[in-house]
Coordinates of C-alpha atoms in Angstrom, one line a residue:
Chain J
M9 CA 127.6 116.7 -13.9
S10 CA 125.2 117.8 -16.6
G11 CA 121.4 117.9 -16.7
G12 CA 119.5 115.6 -14.5
L13 CA 117.2 117.5 -12.3
D14 CA 115.7 120.1 -14.6
D15 CA 113.3 117.6 -16.2
L16 CA 112.3 116.6 -12.7
R17 CA 110.3 119.8 -12.5
D18 CA 107.4 117.8 -14.1
L19 CA 107.3 115.8 -10.9
Y20 CA 108.5 118.4 -8.4
Q21 CA 106.7 121.5 -9.5
D22 CA 107.1 124.6 -7.4
V23 CA 103.6 124.1 -5.9
I24 CA 104.7 120.7 -4.7
L25 CA 108.0 121.8 -3.3
D26 CA 106.2 124.7 -1.6
H27 CA 103.3 122.7 -0.1
G28 CA 105.7 119.8 0.7
R29 CA 107.9 122.1 2.7
H30 CA 105.3 124.4 4.2
P31 CA 101.9 122.6 4.5
R32 CA 99.1 124.9 5.5
H33 CA 97.0 122.1 6.9
G34 CA 99.7 119.9 8.4
H35 CA 98.3 119.9 11.9
R36 CA 95.9 118.0 14.1
L37 CA 92.5 119.8 14.4
A38 CA 91.6 121.0 17.9
T39 CA 88.2 119.6 17.5
F40 CA 87.2 117.1 14.8
D41 CA 84.3 114.7 14.0
A42 CA 86.3 112.0 12.3
S43 CA 89.9 110.8 11.8
A44 CA 91.6 107.9 10.2
K45 CA 95.2 106.7 9.7
G46 CA 96.8 105.5 6.5
D47 CA 100.2 103.9 6.2
N48 CA 102.2 102.6 3.4
P49 CA 104.1 99.5 4.8
M50 CA 106.4 99.4 1.8
C51 CA 108.0 102.7 2.6
G52 CA 107.0 103.6 6.2
D53 CA 105.0 106.7 5.2
R54 CA 102.3 107.4 7.7
V55 CA 99.4 109.9 7.7
E56 CA 96.5 110.7 10.0
V57 CA 93.7 112.8 8.7
F58 CA 91.2 114.8 10.8
V59 CA 87.9 116.1 9.5
R60 CA 85.5 118.6 11.1
H61 CA 82.0 118.8 9.6
A62 CA 79.8 121.9 9.2
P63 CA 76.2 121.7 10.5
D64 CA 75.0 121.0 7.0
G65 CA 77.3 117.9 6.7
T66 CA 79.9 119.5 4.4
I67 CA 83.6 119.3 5.2
A68 CA 84.4 122.5 7.2
E69 CA 88.1 121.8 7.8
T70 CA 90.7 119.1 7.2
G71 CA 94.0 118.7 8.9
F72 CA 96.7 116.0 8.9
D73 CA 99.7 114.8 10.7
A74 CA 102.1 113.1 8.3
R75 CA 105.5 111.6 8.0
G76 CA 106.5 111.2 4.4
C77 CA 108.0 112.6 1.3
A78 CA 107.4 115.9 -0.5
I79 CA 104.8 114.3 -2.8
S80 CA 102.7 112.8 0.1
I81 CA 102.8 116.0 2.2
A82 CA 102.0 118.2 -0.8
S83 CA 99.2 115.9 -1.8
A84 CA 97.7 115.9 1.7
D85 CA 97.9 119.6 1.8
L86 CA 96.3 120.2 -1.6
M87 CA 93.6 117.6 -0.6
A88 CA 92.8 119.5 2.6
E89 CA 92.5 122.7 0.5
T90 CA 90.3 121.3 -2.2
V91 CA 87.8 119.3 -0.1
T92 CA 86.9 122.2 2.2
G93 CA 83.2 123.1 1.7
K94 CA 82.5 119.8 -0.2
R95 CA 79.9 117.2 0.7
P96 CA 81.5 113.8 1.5
D97 CA 80.2 112.3 -1.7
D98 CA 81.8 115.1 -3.7
A99 CA 85.1 114.5 -1.9
R100 CA 84.8 110.8 -2.9
A101 CA 84.1 111.7 -6.5
L102 CA 87.1 114.1 -6.4
F103 CA 89.3 111.3 -5.1
A104 CA 88.2 109.0 -7.9
A105 CA 89.1 111.7 -10.5
F106 CA 92.4 112.5 -8.7
R107 CA 93.3 108.8 -8.7
D108 CA 92.8 108.6 -12.5
L109 CA 94.9 111.8 -12.8
V110 CA 97.9 110.4 -10.9
R111 CA 97.7 107.0 -12.4
T112 CA 97.3 108.1 -16.0
G113 CA 98.2 111.7 -16.1
A114 CA 94.8 112.6 -17.4
C115 CA 91.1 112.4 -16.4
P116 CA 89.1 112.4 -19.6
A117 CA 85.9 111.1 -18.1
C118 CA 86.0 113.7 -15.3
D119 CA 82.9 115.7 -14.4
A120 CA 83.1 119.3 -15.4
A121 CA 82.0 120.1 -11.9
L122 CA 85.4 118.9 -10.7
A123 CA 87.4 121.0 -13.1
D124 CA 88.4 123.7 -10.6
P125 CA 89.6 121.4 -7.8
L126 CA 91.3 119.2 -10.3
E127 CA 93.2 122.1 -11.8
R128 CA 94.4 122.8 -8.3
L129 CA 95.6 119.2 -8.0
A130 CA 97.0 119.0 -11.5
P131 CA 100.7 119.6 -10.3
L132 CA 100.6 116.1 -9.0
A133 CA 99.7 114.6 -12.4
G134 CA 103.4 114.1 -13.1
V135 CA 103.4 111.3 -10.5
H136 CA 101.9 109.0 -13.2
E137 CA 105.4 108.6 -14.7
Y138 CA 106.7 107.2 -11.4
P139 CA 104.5 104.1 -10.6
S140 CA 106.3 103.5 -7.3
R141 CA 105.3 107.0 -6.2
V142 CA 101.6 107.0 -7.0
K143 CA 100.8 105.6 -3.6
C144 CA 102.6 108.6 -2.0
A145 CA 100.0 110.9 -3.6
T146 CA 97.0 108.7 -2.9
L147 CA 97.7 107.7 0.7
P148 CA 96.3 110.9 2.4
W149 CA 93.1 110.5 0.2
H150 CA 92.7 106.9 1.3
A151 CA 92.9 108.1 4.9
L152 CA 90.4 110.9 4.3
I153 CA 87.9 108.6 2.6
A154 CA 88.3 106.1 5.5
A155 CA 87.5 109.0 8.0
L156 CA 84.4 110.0 6.0
D157 CA 83.3 106.3 6.0
G158 CA 83.8 106.1 9.8
A159 CA 86.7 103.7 9.6
Q160 CA 89.8 104.0 11.7
E161 CA 92.4 102.8 9.2
A162 CA 92.6 103.2 5.5
S163 CA 92.6 99.9 3.7
S164 CA 95.6 99.7 1.4
E165 CA 95.1 99.5 -2.4
Chain U
M24 CA 140.7 90.6 7.3
N25 CA 141.8 94.2 8.0
D26 CA 144.4 94.3 5.3
M27 CA 143.5 97.5 3.5
T28 CA 145.9 97.0 0.6
P29 CA 144.1 96.0 -2.5
S30 CA 145.4 92.8 -3.9
P31 CA 147.5 93.3 -7.0
G32 CA 145.2 91.0 -8.8
F33 CA 142.1 93.1 -8.2
D34 CA 141.2 95.0 -11.3
V35 CA 137.8 96.6 -11.0
D36 CA 137.5 97.3 -14.8
R37 CA 138.1 93.6 -15.5
I38 CA 135.5 92.7 -12.9
R39 CA 133.0 95.1 -14.4
A40 CA 133.4 93.5 -17.7
D41 CA 132.1 90.3 -16.2
F42 CA 128.7 91.9 -15.4
P43 CA 126.8 92.6 -18.6
I44 CA 124.1 94.7 -17.0
L45 CA 126.7 97.3 -16.0
R46 CA 126.9 98.3 -19.7
Q47 CA 123.3 99.5 -19.6
T48 CA 122.3 103.1 -19.5
V49 CA 119.5 104.4 -17.3
R50 CA 117.7 107.6 -18.3
G51 CA 120.4 108.2 -20.8
K52 CA 123.2 107.9 -18.2
P53 CA 125.5 105.0 -17.3
L54 CA 124.0 102.8 -14.6
V55 CA 125.5 103.6 -11.2
F56 CA 124.2 100.6 -9.3
L57 CA 124.6 101.2 -5.6
D58 CA 121.9 98.8 -4.4
S59 CA 123.8 95.6 -4.2
A60 CA 122.8 95.0 -0.5
A61 CA 119.3 94.5 -1.8
S62 CA 120.3 92.2 -4.6
A63 CA 123.6 92.0 -6.4
Q64 CA 124.1 91.9 -10.2
K65 CA 125.1 88.7 -11.9
P66 CA 128.4 87.9 -13.6
V67 CA 128.4 86.2 -17.0
A68 CA 129.7 83.0 -15.3
V69 CA 126.5 82.6 -13.4
I70 CA 124.3 83.5 -16.3
E71 CA 126.1 81.0 -18.6
A72 CA 126.1 78.2 -16.0
M73 CA 122.3 78.3 -15.7
K74 CA 121.9 78.7 -19.4
T75 CA 124.2 75.9 -20.2
A76 CA 122.5 73.6 -17.7
M77 CA 119.1 74.3 -19.4
E78 CA 120.5 73.8 -22.8
T79 CA 122.6 70.7 -22.2
Q80 CA 122.1 69.0 -18.9
Y81 CA 118.8 69.3 -17.1
A82 CA 116.3 66.9 -15.4
N83 CA 114.9 66.5 -11.9
V84 CA 117.4 65.5 -9.3
H85 CA 117.8 62.6 -6.8
R86 CA 115.1 60.4 -8.4
G87 CA 115.8 59.7 -12.1
L88 CA 117.7 56.7 -13.0
H89 CA 118.6 58.2 -16.3
W90 CA 121.7 59.9 -17.5
M91 CA 120.3 63.5 -17.5
S92 CA 119.0 63.1 -14.0
E93 CA 122.3 61.7 -12.7
R94 CA 124.3 64.5 -14.4
T95 CA 122.0 67.2 -13.0
T96 CA 122.1 65.6 -9.5
E97 CA 125.9 65.7 -9.7
A98 CA 125.9 69.4 -10.7
Y99 CA 123.3 70.3 -8.0
E100 CA 125.2 68.4 -5.3
A101 CA 128.4 70.0 -6.4
A102 CA 126.8 73.3 -5.3
R103 CA 126.4 71.8 -1.8
D104 CA 130.1 71.0 -1.7
A105 CA 130.9 74.5 -2.9
V106 CA 128.8 76.0 -0.1
A107 CA 130.3 73.7 2.5
A108 CA 133.8 74.7 1.4
L109 CA 132.9 78.4 1.3
M110 CA 131.7 78.4 4.9
N111 CA 134.3 75.8 6.1
A112 CA 131.5 73.5 7.2
P113 CA 132.9 70.3 8.6
D114 CA 130.2 68.1 6.9
R115 CA 128.5 68.7 3.5
H116 CA 125.3 67.2 5.0
E117 CA 125.0 70.2 7.2
I118 CA 124.2 72.4 4.2
V119 CA 120.4 72.8 3.8
F120 CA 119.2 74.6 0.6
V121 CA 116.3 76.9 1.2
R122 CA 114.8 79.8 -0.8
N123 CA 116.6 82.6 1.0
S124 CA 117.7 83.7 4.5
T125 CA 114.1 84.4 5.5
E126 CA 113.2 80.8 4.9
A127 CA 116.3 79.7 6.8
L128 CA 115.3 81.7 9.8
N129 CA 111.7 80.5 9.6
L130 CA 112.9 76.9 9.3
V131 CA 114.9 77.3 12.5
A132 CA 112.0 79.2 14.3
H133 CA 109.5 76.5 13.4
S134 CA 111.6 73.4 13.7
Y135 CA 114.1 74.2 16.4
G136 CA 112.0 76.8 18.1
R137 CA 108.8 74.8 18.5
H138 CA 110.4 71.5 19.3
L139 CA 113.7 72.2 21.1
L140 CA 112.9 75.4 22.9
R141 CA 110.5 75.2 25.8
P142 CA 107.8 77.8 26.6
G143 CA 109.3 80.2 29.0
Q144 CA 112.7 80.2 27.3
A145 CA 113.8 83.2 25.4
V146 CA 115.3 84.1 22.0
L147 CA 117.8 87.0 22.0
I148 CA 118.2 89.2 19.0
S149 CA 119.8 92.6 18.5
A150 CA 118.4 96.1 17.9
M151 CA 119.8 96.1 14.3
E152 CA 118.0 93.1 12.8
H153 CA 116.2 92.8 9.5
H154 CA 112.5 92.0 9.8
S155 CA 113.3 88.5 8.8
N156 CA 115.1 88.0 12.1
I157 CA 112.3 89.6 14.1
V158 CA 109.0 88.5 12.7
P159 CA 109.6 84.7 12.9
W160 CA 110.4 85.1 16.6
L161 CA 107.3 87.2 17.2
M162 CA 105.3 84.4 15.6
L163 CA 107.1 81.9 17.8
R164 CA 106.4 84.0 20.9
D165 CA 102.7 84.1 20.1
S166 CA 102.4 80.5 19.2
H167 CA 104.8 78.8 21.6
G168 CA 105.2 81.1 24.6
I169 CA 108.8 82.1 23.9
E170 CA 110.1 85.4 25.2
L171 CA 111.8 87.7 22.7
R172 CA 114.7 89.8 24.1
V173 CA 116.5 92.5 22.2
A174 CA 120.1 93.5 22.9
P175 CA 120.6 97.3 22.5
I176 CA 123.1 99.0 20.3
S177 CA 125.1 102.1 20.8
D178 CA 124.6 105.4 18.8
A179 CA 127.6 104.3 16.8
G180 CA 125.6 101.2 15.8
E181 CA 127.6 98.6 17.7
L182 CA 126.1 95.9 19.8
D183 CA 126.2 96.8 23.5
M184 CA 128.2 93.7 24.6
A185 CA 127.7 94.3 28.4
A186 CA 123.9 94.6 27.9
F187 CA 124.0 91.6 25.6
E188 CA 125.7 89.4 28.2
A189 CA 123.4 90.7 30.9
L190 CA 120.4 89.5 28.9
L191 CA 121.8 86.0 29.0
E192 CA 122.6 86.0 32.8
D193 CA 119.4 84.3 34.0
G194 CA 120.0 81.3 31.7
K195 CA 116.6 81.5 30.1
V196 CA 117.9 82.3 26.6
G197 CA 117.9 79.1 24.5
L198 CA 118.9 80.8 21.2
V199 CA 120.7 83.9 20.2
S200 CA 119.9 85.0 16.7
I201 CA 121.9 88.0 15.4
T202 CA 123.0 89.6 12.2
H203 CA 126.6 89.1 11.2
M204 CA 126.4 92.4 9.3
S205 CA 123.7 95.0 9.5
N206 CA 122.0 95.7 6.2
V207 CA 121.4 99.3 7.3
L208 CA 124.4 100.3 9.4
G209 CA 127.0 98.1 7.8
T210 CA 128.2 97.1 11.2
Y211 CA 129.9 93.7 11.6
T212 CA 129.0 92.0 14.8
P213 CA 131.8 90.2 16.7
A214 CA 130.6 86.7 15.9
E215 CA 133.2 84.7 17.7
R216 CA 132.7 86.7 20.9
I217 CA 128.9 86.5 20.6
A218 CA 129.1 82.7 20.2
R219 CA 131.5 82.3 23.1
I220 CA 129.2 84.3 25.4
A221 CA 126.1 82.6 24.2
H222 CA 127.6 79.2 24.7
A223 CA 128.9 80.1 28.2
H224 CA 125.3 80.8 29.1
G225 CA 123.9 77.6 27.6
A226 CA 122.4 79.2 24.5
K227 CA 122.8 78.1 20.9
V228 CA 123.7 80.8 18.4
M229 CA 122.5 81.6 14.9
F230 CA 123.8 84.3 12.5
D231 CA 122.0 86.0 9.7
G232 CA 124.9 86.3 7.3
S233 CA 123.0 87.6 4.3
Q234 CA 125.2 90.7 4.1
A235 CA 128.4 89.5 5.8
I236 CA 129.2 86.6 3.5
V237 CA 129.2 88.9 0.5
H238 CA 132.1 91.0 1.9
R239 CA 134.3 88.7 4.0
A240 CA 135.1 85.1 4.5
V241 CA 132.9 83.2 6.9
D242 CA 134.2 80.2 8.8
V243 CA 131.5 78.6 10.8
Q244 CA 134.0 76.5 12.7
A245 CA 136.2 79.5 13.7
I246 CA 133.1 81.4 14.8
D247 CA 131.8 78.3 16.6
A248 CA 128.3 79.0 15.3
D249 CA 125.4 76.6 15.7
F250 CA 123.3 78.0 12.7
Y251 CA 124.3 80.3 9.9
A252 CA 121.9 81.6 7.2
W253 CA 122.5 83.5 4.0
T254 CA 121.1 84.0 0.6
G255 CA 122.5 83.5 -2.9
H256 CA 121.2 86.5 -4.8
K257 CA 123.3 89.0 -2.7
L258 CA 126.4 86.9 -3.4
Y259 CA 126.1 87.5 -7.2
G260 CA 124.0 84.3 -7.5
P261 CA 120.4 83.8 -8.6
T262 CA 117.3 84.5 -6.6
G263 CA 115.4 81.6 -5.1
I264 CA 118.3 79.8 -3.4
G265 CA 119.7 80.3 0.1
V266 CA 121.6 78.4 2.6
L267 CA 121.0 77.2 6.2
W268 CA 124.1 75.7 7.7
A269 CA 123.6 74.0 11.1
R270 CA 125.5 71.5 13.2
R271 CA 124.6 68.0 12.2
E272 CA 123.6 67.0 15.7
L273 CA 121.1 69.8 15.8
L274 CA 119.7 69.0 12.3
E275 CA 119.3 65.4 13.4
R276 CA 117.2 66.4 16.4
M277 CA 115.1 68.9 14.5
P278 CA 111.8 67.7 12.9
P279 CA 111.2 68.6 9.2
F280 CA 109.8 72.0 8.4
L281 CA 107.9 71.2 5.2
G282 CA 106.5 67.8 4.3
G283 CA 106.4 66.3 0.8
G284 CA 108.5 64.5 -1.8
E285 CA 112.3 64.3 -1.5
M286 CA 112.3 64.6 2.3
I287 CA 110.9 61.1 3.3
S288 CA 112.4 57.7 3.8
S289 CA 109.1 55.9 3.5
V290 CA 105.4 56.8 3.5
S291 CA 102.2 54.9 4.3
Y292 CA 98.8 56.2 5.3
E293 CA 99.8 55.5 8.9
R294 CA 103.1 57.2 9.1
A295 CA 106.1 58.7 7.3
T296 CA 109.7 58.4 8.2
W297 CA 112.2 61.1 7.3
A298 CA 115.1 61.1 4.9
A299 CA 118.6 61.7 6.3
V300 CA 119.8 65.3 6.7
P301 CA 119.9 67.5 4.8
H302 CA 117.2 66.0 2.6
K303 CA 114.8 65.9 5.5
F304 CA 114.6 69.7 5.2
E305 CA 114.4 69.9 1.4
A306 CA 110.8 68.9 0.5
G307 CA 109.8 69.0 -3.1
T308 CA 111.8 69.7 -6.2
P309 CA 114.6 72.0 -5.2
A310 CA 115.9 75.1 -7.0
I311 CA 118.1 73.0 -9.3
L312 CA 119.2 75.7 -11.8
E313 CA 119.6 78.2 -9.0
G314 CA 121.8 75.7 -7.1
I315 CA 124.0 75.4 -10.3
G316 CA 124.0 79.2 -10.6
L317 CA 125.0 79.6 -6.9
K318 CA 128.0 77.3 -7.4
A319 CA 129.1 79.4 -10.3
A320 CA 128.8 82.5 -8.1
I321 CA 130.8 80.9 -5.3
D322 CA 133.5 79.9 -7.8
Y323 CA 133.5 83.5 -9.1
V324 CA 133.8 85.1 -5.7
R325 CA 136.5 82.6 -4.6
A326 CA 138.5 83.2 -7.8
I327 CA 138.6 86.9 -6.9
G328 CA 139.3 86.0 -3.3
Y329 CA 137.8 87.4 -0.1
P330 CA 141.0 89.3 1.0
A331 CA 140.9 91.3 -2.3
I332 CA 137.1 91.8 -2.1
A333 CA 137.3 92.9 1.5
A334 CA 140.1 95.3 0.8
H335 CA 138.3 96.8 -2.3
E336 CA 135.1 97.3 -0.3
A337 CA 136.9 98.7 2.7
A338 CA 138.6 101.3 0.5
L339 CA 135.2 102.2 -1.1
T340 CA 133.5 102.5 2.2
E341 CA 136.2 104.7 3.6
H342 CA 135.9 106.9 0.5
A343 CA 132.1 107.0 0.7
L344 CA 132.1 107.9 4.4
A345 CA 134.6 110.7 3.7
S346 CA 132.8 112.1 0.6
L347 CA 129.3 111.9 2.0
S348 CA 130.1 113.2 5.5
A349 CA 131.5 116.3 3.8
I350 CA 128.0 117.1 2.4
E351 CA 126.2 119.8 4.4
G352 CA 123.0 118.5 6.0
L353 CA 123.8 114.9 5.4
R354 CA 123.7 112.5 8.3
I355 CA 125.2 109.1 8.1
L356 CA 123.7 106.4 10.3
G357 CA 126.1 104.5 12.5
A358 CA 129.8 104.8 12.9
A359 CA 130.9 101.3 13.8
Q360 CA 134.6 100.6 13.9
D361 CA 134.2 97.4 12.0
R362 CA 131.8 98.0 9.1
G363 CA 131.2 96.8 5.5
G364 CA 130.1 98.3 2.3
V365 CA 126.7 99.7 3.2
V366 CA 126.1 103.4 4.0
S367 CA 122.7 104.7 5.1
F368 CA 122.1 108.4 5.2
A369 CA 119.5 111.1 5.6
L370 CA 119.4 114.6 4.1
D371 CA 118.0 117.4 6.2
R372 CA 116.0 118.9 3.4
A373 CA 114.6 116.0 1.6
H374 CA 112.8 112.8 2.4
A375 CA 114.6 109.6 1.4
H376 CA 112.1 108.8 -1.3
D377 CA 112.5 112.1 -2.9
V378 CA 116.3 111.7 -2.7
A379 CA 116.0 108.3 -4.4
T380 CA 113.8 109.6 -7.2
L381 CA 116.1 112.5 -7.9
L382 CA 119.2 110.3 -7.8
D383 CA 117.5 108.0 -10.3
R384 CA 117.6 110.9 -12.8
F385 CA 121.4 110.6 -12.6
G386 CA 121.2 106.9 -13.3
I387 CA 122.0 106.2 -9.7
A388 CA 120.2 103.3 -8.0
V389 CA 120.0 103.5 -4.2
R390 CA 117.5 102.0 -1.8
A391 CA 115.2 104.3 0.1
G392 CA 112.8 103.4 2.9
H393 CA 113.1 101.5 6.2
H394 CA 115.2 98.7 4.7
C395 CA 113.0 96.1 6.4
A396 CA 114.3 97.3 9.7
E397 CA 111.6 99.6 11.2
P398 CA 112.7 99.2 14.8
L399 CA 116.2 100.1 13.9
M400 CA 115.0 103.2 12.0
H401 CA 113.0 104.3 15.1
R402 CA 116.1 103.7 17.3
F403 CA 117.7 106.5 15.3
G404 CA 114.6 108.6 15.3
L405 CA 113.9 108.2 11.6
E406 CA 111.3 106.6 9.4
S407 CA 113.5 106.0 6.4
T408 CA 116.9 106.6 5.0
A409 CA 118.6 106.3 1.6
R410 CA 121.2 103.6 1.4
A411 CA 124.1 103.2 -0.9
S412 CA 125.7 99.7 -0.9
F413 CA 128.7 98.4 -2.7
G414 CA 129.8 95.3 -4.5
V415 CA 132.9 94.0 -6.2
Y416 CA 132.1 96.0 -9.3
T417 CA 131.6 99.4 -7.5
T418 CA 134.1 102.1 -8.3
Q419 CA 135.3 105.2 -6.5
A420 CA 134.2 107.2 -9.4
E421 CA 130.6 106.0 -8.9
I422 CA 130.8 107.2 -5.3
D423 CA 132.0 110.5 -6.5
T424 CA 129.0 110.6 -8.9
L425 CA 126.7 109.9 -6.0
A426 CA 128.3 112.7 -3.8
T427 CA 128.1 115.2 -6.6
A428 CA 124.4 114.3 -7.3
L429 CA 123.5 114.6 -3.6
V430 CA 124.8 118.1 -3.5
R431 CA 122.6 118.9 -6.5
V432 CA 119.6 117.2 -4.8
R433 CA 120.1 119.3 -1.7
E434 CA 120.2 122.4 -3.8
F435 CA 117.0 121.3 -5.6
F436 CA 115.2 121.3 -2.2
A437 CA 116.7 124.5 -1.1

């Protein structure tokens, strides 16, 4: 059988395969200030995100407990990495930019202040070519934003 | 139906030529369509029947006094005859056209469930049901005080008949509603035995035959069923039309499900009286073209013949089980003795969605997810699986393509 999987490297880059298999933040936090669940009823993916705040209100640590595909686990892990040290509003802005990235493959209107974390999240941009998989990448972010908003459950898109 | 010898008349290449879509390529590769259990592809006979009706013979049915309406009514009602013959229903008036199996199950839950089951009675399902045979009963439980009981299955994915019978012992079960073939495990349930046991305990019995009727002949009289539901689009027919068969005496006692045109005898502002069965259950303009398409699908299937179809699919399933189980790290769900052309599996290294996305790159279409059977997934300790399912047009070579691709997928996630 010829070809096939090599061109899938646009979707499954090494960063995604690595973080999908060995997430660094894939655990419940021992102490946390907020948490929320997200679930995708279409496919059965579930995630619960835990957030601990620093005294100044920034995000000190994020952890998650997830059942899902490589895309969703890697996305949750890269999310946890990139929102650390951010104020909740900055995390919301980052999600808005990330959502543009995974839906369109680009984020032309994105704030230069987000350039660094977006570069870290860029391996997920390939998802835009797979519309049915976009939700895999955004589900953990929905749960994070719900936790920051004080909600228990992420509302679905 | 255990004859494994393919009929000499069964020529898969000739059958594939009847399905125009199979000539398509996907991502530059020939389409390997292994998702027929979700919805089957359509033979040219079905496509042409619907097209011809629209081009030459179409009007609303049952109400026009003009030539076009009379011809269309004849064609639509011929579909009812074809369905009755297919299922060996004793009376064509026992065939109720609905949108799909889900609507058939909801019709029974609403009409039979709310009016002929009493609060405190129970409905008994199995642990391998599609959500469409779970949710209507949860709704009936909450609205009408019906208890929902679930008969367990074995690790092999077979109904635990001793436990099933024990759940009927107290006589509270008014209705047994069970799949005739699992859409996840491929297991056929022993319909005749289930009906006999249900009846011995005073319960009526309904089968969800959405999968079963695609793969083997269904005879509602031999089964001694009370209700039997299935959907047209999995039997190579169009979407939007399904069938509820029920014994006439039950349909006579059941109130209508939906109200409107077509289903009445007379209407005033004080009261309405109902049309005779089956029209009492067919409110509004029906799926006319889809009925005509369904008849063409039934004619197509009967021309091939169920013994040939069953033998072809049994050979495919045996080949798939052997090829897939040889793949390291691949787990097949269920190992029922009596099973049809559906194989669900999980790979150790990759989530089902990742598997499906990678297989798509080879032009292979499989379903991935919980298959609308979340409780069953949890029964096997899983959230999702990938599922390959077969139809009359599936070839052994396509299964080999799947097996080869799965080895590559597993290497990809090494």
